[in-house]
PDB file of C-alpha atoms in Angstrom:
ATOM      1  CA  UNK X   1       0.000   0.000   0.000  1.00 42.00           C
ATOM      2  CA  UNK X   2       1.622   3.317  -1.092  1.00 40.00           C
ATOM      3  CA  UNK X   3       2.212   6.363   1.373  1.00 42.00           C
ATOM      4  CA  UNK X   4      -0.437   8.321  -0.813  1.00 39.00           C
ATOM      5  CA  UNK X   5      -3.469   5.831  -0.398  1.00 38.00           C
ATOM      6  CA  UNK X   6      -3.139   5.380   3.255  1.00 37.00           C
ATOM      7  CA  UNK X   7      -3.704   9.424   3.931  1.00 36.00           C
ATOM      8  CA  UNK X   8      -7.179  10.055   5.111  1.00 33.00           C
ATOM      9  CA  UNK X   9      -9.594  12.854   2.965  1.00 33.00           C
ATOM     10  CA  UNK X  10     -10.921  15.203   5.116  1.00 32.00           C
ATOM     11  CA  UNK X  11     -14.669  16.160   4.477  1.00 31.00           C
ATOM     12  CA  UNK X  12     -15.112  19.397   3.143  1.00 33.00           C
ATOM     13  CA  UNK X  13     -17.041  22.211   4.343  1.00 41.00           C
ATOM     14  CA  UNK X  14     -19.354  22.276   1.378  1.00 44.00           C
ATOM     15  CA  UNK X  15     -20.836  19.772  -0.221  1.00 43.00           C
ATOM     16  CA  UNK X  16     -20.946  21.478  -4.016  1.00 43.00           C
ATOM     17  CA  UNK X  17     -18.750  24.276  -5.080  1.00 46.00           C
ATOM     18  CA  UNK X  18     -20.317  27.812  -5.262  1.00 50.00           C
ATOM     19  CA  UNK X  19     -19.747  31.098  -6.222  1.00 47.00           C
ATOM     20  CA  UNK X  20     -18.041  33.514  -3.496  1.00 48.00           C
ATOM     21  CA  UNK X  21     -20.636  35.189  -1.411  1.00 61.00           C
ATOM     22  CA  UNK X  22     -20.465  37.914   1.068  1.00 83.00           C
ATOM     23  CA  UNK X  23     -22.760  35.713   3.296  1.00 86.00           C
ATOM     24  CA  UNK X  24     -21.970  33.929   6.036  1.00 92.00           C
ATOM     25  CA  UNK X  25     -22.846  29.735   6.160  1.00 93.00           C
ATOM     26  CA  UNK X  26     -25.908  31.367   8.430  1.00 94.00           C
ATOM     27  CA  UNK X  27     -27.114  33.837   5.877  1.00 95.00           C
ATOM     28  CA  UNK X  28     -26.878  31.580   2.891  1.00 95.00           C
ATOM     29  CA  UNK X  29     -29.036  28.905   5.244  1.00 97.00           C
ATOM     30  CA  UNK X  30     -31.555  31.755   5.633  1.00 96.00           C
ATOM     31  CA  UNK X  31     -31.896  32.957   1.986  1.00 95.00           C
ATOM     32  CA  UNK X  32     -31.815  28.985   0.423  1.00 96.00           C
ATOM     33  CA  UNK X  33     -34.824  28.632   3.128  1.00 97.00           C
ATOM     34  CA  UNK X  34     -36.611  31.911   2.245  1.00 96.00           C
ATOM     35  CA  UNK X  35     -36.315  31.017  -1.503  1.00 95.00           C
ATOM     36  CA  UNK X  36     -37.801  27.354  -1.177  1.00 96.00           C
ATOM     37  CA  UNK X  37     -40.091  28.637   1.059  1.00 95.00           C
ATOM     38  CA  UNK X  38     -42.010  31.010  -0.476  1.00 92.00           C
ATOM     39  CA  UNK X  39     -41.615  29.020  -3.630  1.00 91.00           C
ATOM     40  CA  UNK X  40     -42.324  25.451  -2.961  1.00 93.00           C
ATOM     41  CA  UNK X  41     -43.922  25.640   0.781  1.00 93.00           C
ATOM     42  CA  UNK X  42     -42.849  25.499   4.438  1.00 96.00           C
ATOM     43  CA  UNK X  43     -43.579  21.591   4.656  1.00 95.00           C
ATOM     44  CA  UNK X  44     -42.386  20.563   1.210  1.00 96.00           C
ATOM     45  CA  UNK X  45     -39.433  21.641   1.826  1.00 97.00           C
ATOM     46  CA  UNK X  46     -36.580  19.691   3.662  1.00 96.00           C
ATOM     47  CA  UNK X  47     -33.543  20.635   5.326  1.00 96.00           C
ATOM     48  CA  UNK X  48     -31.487  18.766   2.958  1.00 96.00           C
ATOM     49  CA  UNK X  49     -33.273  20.764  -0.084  1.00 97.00           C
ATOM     50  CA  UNK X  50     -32.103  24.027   1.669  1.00 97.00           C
ATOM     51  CA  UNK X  51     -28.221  22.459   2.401  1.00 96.00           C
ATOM     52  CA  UNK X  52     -27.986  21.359  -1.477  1.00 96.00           C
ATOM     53  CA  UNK X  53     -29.260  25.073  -2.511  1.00 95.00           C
ATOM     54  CA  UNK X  54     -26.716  26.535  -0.084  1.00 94.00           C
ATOM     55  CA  UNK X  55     -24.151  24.539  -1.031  1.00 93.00           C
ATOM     56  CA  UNK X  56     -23.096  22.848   2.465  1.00 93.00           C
ATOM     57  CA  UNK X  57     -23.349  19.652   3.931  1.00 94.00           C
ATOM     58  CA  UNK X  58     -26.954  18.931   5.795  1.00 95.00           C
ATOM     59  CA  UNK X  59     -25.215  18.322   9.163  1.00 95.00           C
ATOM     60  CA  UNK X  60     -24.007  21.914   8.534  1.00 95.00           C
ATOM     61  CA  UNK X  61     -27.427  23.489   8.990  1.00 96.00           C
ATOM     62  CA  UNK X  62     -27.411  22.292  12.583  1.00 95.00           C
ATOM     63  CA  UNK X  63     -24.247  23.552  13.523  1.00 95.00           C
ATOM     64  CA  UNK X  64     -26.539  27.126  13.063  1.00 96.00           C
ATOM     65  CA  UNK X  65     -30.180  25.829  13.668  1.00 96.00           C
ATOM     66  CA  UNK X  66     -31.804  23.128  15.878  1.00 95.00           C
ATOM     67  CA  UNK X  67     -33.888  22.597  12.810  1.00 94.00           C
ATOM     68  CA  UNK X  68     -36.246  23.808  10.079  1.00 96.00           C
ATOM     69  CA  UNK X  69     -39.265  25.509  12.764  1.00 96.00           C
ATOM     70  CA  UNK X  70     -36.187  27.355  13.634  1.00 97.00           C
ATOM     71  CA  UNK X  71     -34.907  28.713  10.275  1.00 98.00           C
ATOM     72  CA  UNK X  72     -38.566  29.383   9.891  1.00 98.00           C
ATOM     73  CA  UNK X  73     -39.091  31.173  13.228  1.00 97.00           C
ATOM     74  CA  UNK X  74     -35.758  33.690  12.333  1.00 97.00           C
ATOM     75  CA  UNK X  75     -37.204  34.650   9.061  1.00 97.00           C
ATOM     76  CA  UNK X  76     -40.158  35.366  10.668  1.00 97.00           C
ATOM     77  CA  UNK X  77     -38.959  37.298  12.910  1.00 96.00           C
ATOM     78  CA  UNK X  78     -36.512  39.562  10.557  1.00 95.00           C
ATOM     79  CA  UNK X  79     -40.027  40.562   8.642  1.00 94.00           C
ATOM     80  CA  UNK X  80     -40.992  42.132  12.467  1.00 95.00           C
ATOM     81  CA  UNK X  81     -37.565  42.964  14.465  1.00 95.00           C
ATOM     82  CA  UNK X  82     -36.928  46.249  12.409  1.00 93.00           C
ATOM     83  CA  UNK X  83     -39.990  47.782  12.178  1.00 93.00           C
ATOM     84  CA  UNK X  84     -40.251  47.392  16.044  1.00 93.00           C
ATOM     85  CA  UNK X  85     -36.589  48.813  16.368  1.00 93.00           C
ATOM     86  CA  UNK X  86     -37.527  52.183  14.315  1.00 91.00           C
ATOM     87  CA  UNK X  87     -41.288  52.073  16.780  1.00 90.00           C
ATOM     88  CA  UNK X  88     -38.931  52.653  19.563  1.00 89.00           C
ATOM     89  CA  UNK X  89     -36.473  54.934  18.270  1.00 90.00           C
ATOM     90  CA  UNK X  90     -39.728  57.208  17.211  1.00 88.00           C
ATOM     91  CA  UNK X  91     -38.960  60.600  18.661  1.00 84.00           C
ATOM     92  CA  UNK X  92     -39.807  63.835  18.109  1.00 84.00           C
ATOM     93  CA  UNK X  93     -42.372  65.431  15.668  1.00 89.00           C
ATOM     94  CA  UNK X  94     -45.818  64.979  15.713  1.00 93.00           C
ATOM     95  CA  UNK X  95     -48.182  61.528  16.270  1.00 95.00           C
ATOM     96  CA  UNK X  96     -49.494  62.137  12.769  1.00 96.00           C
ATOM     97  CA  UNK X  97     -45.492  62.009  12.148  1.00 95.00           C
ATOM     98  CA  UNK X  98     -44.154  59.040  13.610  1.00 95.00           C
ATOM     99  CA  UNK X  99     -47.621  56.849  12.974  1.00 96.00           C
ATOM    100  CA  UNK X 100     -46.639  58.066   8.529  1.00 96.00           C
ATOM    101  CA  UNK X 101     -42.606  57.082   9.111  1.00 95.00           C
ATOM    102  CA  UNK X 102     -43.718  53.534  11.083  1.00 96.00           C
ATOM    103  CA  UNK X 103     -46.243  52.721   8.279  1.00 96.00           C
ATOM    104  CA  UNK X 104     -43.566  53.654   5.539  1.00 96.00           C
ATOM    105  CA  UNK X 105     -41.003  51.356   7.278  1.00 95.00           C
ATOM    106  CA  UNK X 106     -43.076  48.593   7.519  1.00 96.00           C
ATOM    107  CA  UNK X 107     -44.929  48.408   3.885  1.00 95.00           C
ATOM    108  CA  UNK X 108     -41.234  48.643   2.856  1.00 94.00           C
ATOM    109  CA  UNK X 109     -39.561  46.037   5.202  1.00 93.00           C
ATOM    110  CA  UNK X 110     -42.692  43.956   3.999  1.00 93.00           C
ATOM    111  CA  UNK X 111     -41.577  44.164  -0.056  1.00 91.00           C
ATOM    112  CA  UNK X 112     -38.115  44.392   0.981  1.00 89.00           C
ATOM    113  CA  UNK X 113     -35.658  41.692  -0.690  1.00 86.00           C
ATOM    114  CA  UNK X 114     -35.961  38.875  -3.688  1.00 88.00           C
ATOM    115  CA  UNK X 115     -38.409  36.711  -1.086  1.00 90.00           C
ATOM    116  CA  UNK X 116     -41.943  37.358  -0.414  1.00 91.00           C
ATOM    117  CA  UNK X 117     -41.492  36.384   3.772  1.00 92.00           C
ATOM    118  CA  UNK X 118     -44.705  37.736   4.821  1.00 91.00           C
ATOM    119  CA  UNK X 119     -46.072  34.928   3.108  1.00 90.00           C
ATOM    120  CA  UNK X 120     -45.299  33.140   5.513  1.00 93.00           C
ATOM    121  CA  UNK X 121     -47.744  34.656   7.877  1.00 93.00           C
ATOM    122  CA  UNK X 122     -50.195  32.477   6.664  1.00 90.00           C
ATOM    123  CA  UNK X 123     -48.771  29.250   7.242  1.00 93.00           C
ATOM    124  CA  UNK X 124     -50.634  26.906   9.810  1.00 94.00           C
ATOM    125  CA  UNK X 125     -47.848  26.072  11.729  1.00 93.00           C
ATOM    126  CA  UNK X 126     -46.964  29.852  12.839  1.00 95.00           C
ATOM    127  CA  UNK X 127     -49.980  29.305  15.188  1.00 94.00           C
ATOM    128  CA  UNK X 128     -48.083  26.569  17.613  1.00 95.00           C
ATOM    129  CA  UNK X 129     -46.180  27.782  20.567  1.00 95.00           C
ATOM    130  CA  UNK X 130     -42.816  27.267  18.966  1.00 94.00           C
ATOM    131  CA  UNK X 131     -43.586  30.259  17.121  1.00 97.00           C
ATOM    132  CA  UNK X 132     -45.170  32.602  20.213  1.00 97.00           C
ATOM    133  CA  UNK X 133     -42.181  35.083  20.144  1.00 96.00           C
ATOM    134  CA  UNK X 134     -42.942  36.015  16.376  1.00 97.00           C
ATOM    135  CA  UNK X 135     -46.842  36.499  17.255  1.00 96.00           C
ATOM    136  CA  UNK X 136     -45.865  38.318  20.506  1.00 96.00           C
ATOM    137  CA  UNK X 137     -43.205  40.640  18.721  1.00 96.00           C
ATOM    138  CA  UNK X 138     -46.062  41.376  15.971  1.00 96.00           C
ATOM    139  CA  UNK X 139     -48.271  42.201  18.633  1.00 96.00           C
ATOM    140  CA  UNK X 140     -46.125  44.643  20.440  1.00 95.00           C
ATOM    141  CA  UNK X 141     -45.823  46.007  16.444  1.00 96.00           C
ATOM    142  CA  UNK X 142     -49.900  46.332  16.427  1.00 97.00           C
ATOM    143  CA  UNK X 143     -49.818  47.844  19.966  1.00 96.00           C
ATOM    144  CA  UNK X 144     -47.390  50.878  18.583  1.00 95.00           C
ATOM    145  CA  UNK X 145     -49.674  51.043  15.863  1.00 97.00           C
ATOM    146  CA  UNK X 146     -52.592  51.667  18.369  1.00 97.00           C
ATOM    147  CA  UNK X 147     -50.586  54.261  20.591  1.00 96.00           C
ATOM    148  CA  UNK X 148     -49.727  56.237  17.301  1.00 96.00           C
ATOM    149  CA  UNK X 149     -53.298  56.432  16.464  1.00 97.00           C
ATOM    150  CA  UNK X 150     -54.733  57.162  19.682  1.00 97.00           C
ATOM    151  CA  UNK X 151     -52.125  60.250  19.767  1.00 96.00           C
ATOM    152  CA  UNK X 152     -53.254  61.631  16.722  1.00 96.00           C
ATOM    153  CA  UNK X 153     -55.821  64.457  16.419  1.00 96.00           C
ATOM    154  CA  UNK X 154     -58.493  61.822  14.281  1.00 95.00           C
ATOM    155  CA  UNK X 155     -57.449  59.052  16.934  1.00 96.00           C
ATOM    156  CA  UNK X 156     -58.433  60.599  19.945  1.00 96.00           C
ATOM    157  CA  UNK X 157     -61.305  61.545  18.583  1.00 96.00           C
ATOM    158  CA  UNK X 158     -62.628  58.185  18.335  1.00 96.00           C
ATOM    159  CA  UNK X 159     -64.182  55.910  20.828  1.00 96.00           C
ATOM    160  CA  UNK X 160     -62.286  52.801  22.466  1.00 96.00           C
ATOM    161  CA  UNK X 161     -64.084  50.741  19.723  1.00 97.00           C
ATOM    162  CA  UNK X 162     -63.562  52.611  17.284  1.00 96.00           C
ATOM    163  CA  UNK X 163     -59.776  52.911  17.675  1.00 96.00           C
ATOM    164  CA  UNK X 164     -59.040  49.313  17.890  1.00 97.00           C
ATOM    165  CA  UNK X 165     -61.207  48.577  14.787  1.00 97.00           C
ATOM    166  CA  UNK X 166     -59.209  51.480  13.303  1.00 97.00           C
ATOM    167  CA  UNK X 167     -56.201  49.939  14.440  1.00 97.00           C
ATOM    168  CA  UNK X 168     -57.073  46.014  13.104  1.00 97.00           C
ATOM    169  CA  UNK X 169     -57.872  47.573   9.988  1.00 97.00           C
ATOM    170  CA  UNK X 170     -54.689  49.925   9.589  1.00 97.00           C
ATOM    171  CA  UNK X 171     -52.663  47.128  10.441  1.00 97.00           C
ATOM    172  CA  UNK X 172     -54.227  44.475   8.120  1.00 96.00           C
ATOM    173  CA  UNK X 173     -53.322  47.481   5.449  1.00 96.00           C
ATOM    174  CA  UNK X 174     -50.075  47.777   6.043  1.00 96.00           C
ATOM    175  CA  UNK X 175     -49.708  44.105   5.671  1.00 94.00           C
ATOM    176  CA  UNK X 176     -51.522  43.745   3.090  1.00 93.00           C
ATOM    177  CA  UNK X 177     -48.657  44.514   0.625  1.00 92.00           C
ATOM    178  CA  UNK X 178     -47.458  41.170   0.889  1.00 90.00           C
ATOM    179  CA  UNK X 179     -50.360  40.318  -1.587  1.00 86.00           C
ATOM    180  CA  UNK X 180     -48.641  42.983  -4.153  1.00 82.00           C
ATOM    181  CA  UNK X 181     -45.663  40.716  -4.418  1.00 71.00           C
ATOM    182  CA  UNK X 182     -47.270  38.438  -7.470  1.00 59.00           C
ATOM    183  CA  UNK X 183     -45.730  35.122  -8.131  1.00 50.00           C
ATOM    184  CA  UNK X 184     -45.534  36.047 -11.186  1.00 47.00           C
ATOM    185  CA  UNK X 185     -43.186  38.873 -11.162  1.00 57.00           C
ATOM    186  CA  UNK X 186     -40.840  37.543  -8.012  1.00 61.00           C
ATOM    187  CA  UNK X 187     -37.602  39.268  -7.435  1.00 73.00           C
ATOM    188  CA  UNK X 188     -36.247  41.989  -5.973  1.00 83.00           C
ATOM    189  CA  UNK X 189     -38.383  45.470  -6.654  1.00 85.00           C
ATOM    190  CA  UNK X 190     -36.718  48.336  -7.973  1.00 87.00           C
ATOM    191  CA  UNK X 191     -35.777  50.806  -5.442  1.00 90.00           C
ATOM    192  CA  UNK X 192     -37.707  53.906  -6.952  1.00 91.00           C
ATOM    193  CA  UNK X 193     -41.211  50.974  -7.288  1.00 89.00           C
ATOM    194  CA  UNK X 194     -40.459  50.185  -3.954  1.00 91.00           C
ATOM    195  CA  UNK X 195     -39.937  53.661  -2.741  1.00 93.00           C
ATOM    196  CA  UNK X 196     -43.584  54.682  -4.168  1.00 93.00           C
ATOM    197  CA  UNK X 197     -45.255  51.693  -2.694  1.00 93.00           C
ATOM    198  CA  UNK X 198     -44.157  52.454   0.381  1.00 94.00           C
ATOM    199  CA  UNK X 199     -44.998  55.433   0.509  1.00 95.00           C
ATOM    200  CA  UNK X 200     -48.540  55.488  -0.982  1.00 95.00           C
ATOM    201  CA  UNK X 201     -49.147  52.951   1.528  1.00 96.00           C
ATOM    202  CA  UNK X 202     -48.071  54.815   4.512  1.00 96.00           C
ATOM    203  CA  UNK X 203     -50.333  57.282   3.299  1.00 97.00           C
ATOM    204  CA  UNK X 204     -53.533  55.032   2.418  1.00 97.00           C
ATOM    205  CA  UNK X 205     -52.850  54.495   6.177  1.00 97.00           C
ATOM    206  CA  UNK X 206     -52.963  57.912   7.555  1.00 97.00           C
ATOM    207  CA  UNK X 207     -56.388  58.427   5.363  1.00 96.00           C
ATOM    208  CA  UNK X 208     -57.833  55.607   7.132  1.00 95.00           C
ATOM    209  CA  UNK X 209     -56.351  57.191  10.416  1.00 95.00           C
ATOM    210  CA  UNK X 210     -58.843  59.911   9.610  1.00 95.00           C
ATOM    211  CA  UNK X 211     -55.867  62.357   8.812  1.00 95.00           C
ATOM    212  CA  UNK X 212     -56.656  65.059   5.749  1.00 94.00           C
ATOM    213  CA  UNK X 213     -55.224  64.994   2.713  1.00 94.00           C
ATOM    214  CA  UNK X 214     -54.198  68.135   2.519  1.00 94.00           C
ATOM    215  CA  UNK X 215     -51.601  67.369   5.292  1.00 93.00           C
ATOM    216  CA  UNK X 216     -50.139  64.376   3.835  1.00 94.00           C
ATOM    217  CA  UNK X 217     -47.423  66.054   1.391  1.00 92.00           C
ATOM    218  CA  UNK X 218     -45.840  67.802   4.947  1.00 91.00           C
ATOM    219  CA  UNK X 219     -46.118  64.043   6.287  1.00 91.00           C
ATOM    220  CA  UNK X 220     -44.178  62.559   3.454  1.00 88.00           C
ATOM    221  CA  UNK X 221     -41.053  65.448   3.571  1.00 83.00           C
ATOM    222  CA  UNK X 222     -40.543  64.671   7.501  1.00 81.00           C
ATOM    223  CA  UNK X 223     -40.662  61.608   6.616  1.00 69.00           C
ATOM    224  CA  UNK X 224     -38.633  61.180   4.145  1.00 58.00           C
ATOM    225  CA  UNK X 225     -40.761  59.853   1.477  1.00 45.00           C
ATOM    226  CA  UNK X 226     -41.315  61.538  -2.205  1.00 44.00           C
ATOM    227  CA  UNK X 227     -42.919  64.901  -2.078  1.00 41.00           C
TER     228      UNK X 227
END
């Protein structure tokens, strides 16, 4: 037996060679499982489906995740976790303000990136208790979205009632962009598309807030939208 055949091959840290990324094994875990997803479904897809589109071995993925309620449970999350982070850092201005710049952050986190992830709202399985600190973060989200109305001039206006119906409805509407994102057309939108849908949704929102028209154009210049 020669010296060459008795040296032992190492295993690899990928299974298939890929192009460079700027990703880490993590983030290439995450966007493989975002793609297959939102294309082929939470439960048709398997864990070794999202290792061979990363390119890394299966065992890999749980060097990073327990499993695939995880993965699921992160992306989840990421659709929530910065809208929440600019709720908090609201300061300053008006409530008419800060409610326009949430609802602009959200409807564009929402159509954000090549993967439609508030699909995934929908999916039975978000309903267990594995995923309760997704629902819970969403419903601190909805709460801000309440407080913001309630502060405004229209909100305060209204009855208890009528401010939480105003508030399921303003929150189904921002949202409700995830139904804009046709499977036909998937990708990332362009930044000026997504720029205008964002904004024209953050201001469908302050209509149904009961705000005036005629203030929205000073709404979208604080808040950085197009005039």
């Amino acid at each position: 037996m020669s010296a060459r055949s008795t040296v032992r091959r190492v295993g690899r840290p990928r299974a298939v060679e890929r192009p460079r990324s700027e990703l880490s094994p993590r983030e290439e875990i995450l966007t493989a499982a975002a793609e297959l997803f939102t294309a082929h479904g939470y439960a048709a897809t398997s864990t070794r489906a999202m290792a061979e589109r990363a390119g890394i071995r299966q065992a890999s993925i749980y060097h990073y995740f327990d499993g695939k309620e995880d993965i699921l449970a992160e992306l989840l999350e990421s659709t929530v976790r910065p809208s929440l982070e600019t709720a908090r850092a609201l300061t300053g201005g008006t409530p008419e303000q800060r409610l326009w710049e949430l609802c602009h952050c959200d409807a564009r986190l929402l159509c954000s990136g090549p993967h439609n992830l508030g699909a995934l709202y929908l999916l039975p399985e978000v309903r267990t208790e594995r995923f309760a600190a997704f629902r819970r973060m969403r419903d601190e989200l909805k709460d801000t979205y309440a407080r913001l109305l309630a502060a405004t001039s229209a909100g305060a206006a209204l009855t208890p009632d009528e401010r939480a119906l105003r508030t399921d409805l303003l929150f189904a509407l921002i949202e409700g962009v995830i139904l804009i994102r046709r499977e036909d057309a998937p990708g990332e939108m362009a930044a000026d598309v997504l720029e205008t849908l964002a904004a024209a949704t953050a201001d469908a929102a302050l209509r149904l807030a009961g705000v005036p028209d005629r203030d929205l154009p000073g709404l979208r210049k604080t808040g950085h939208g197009p005039a």
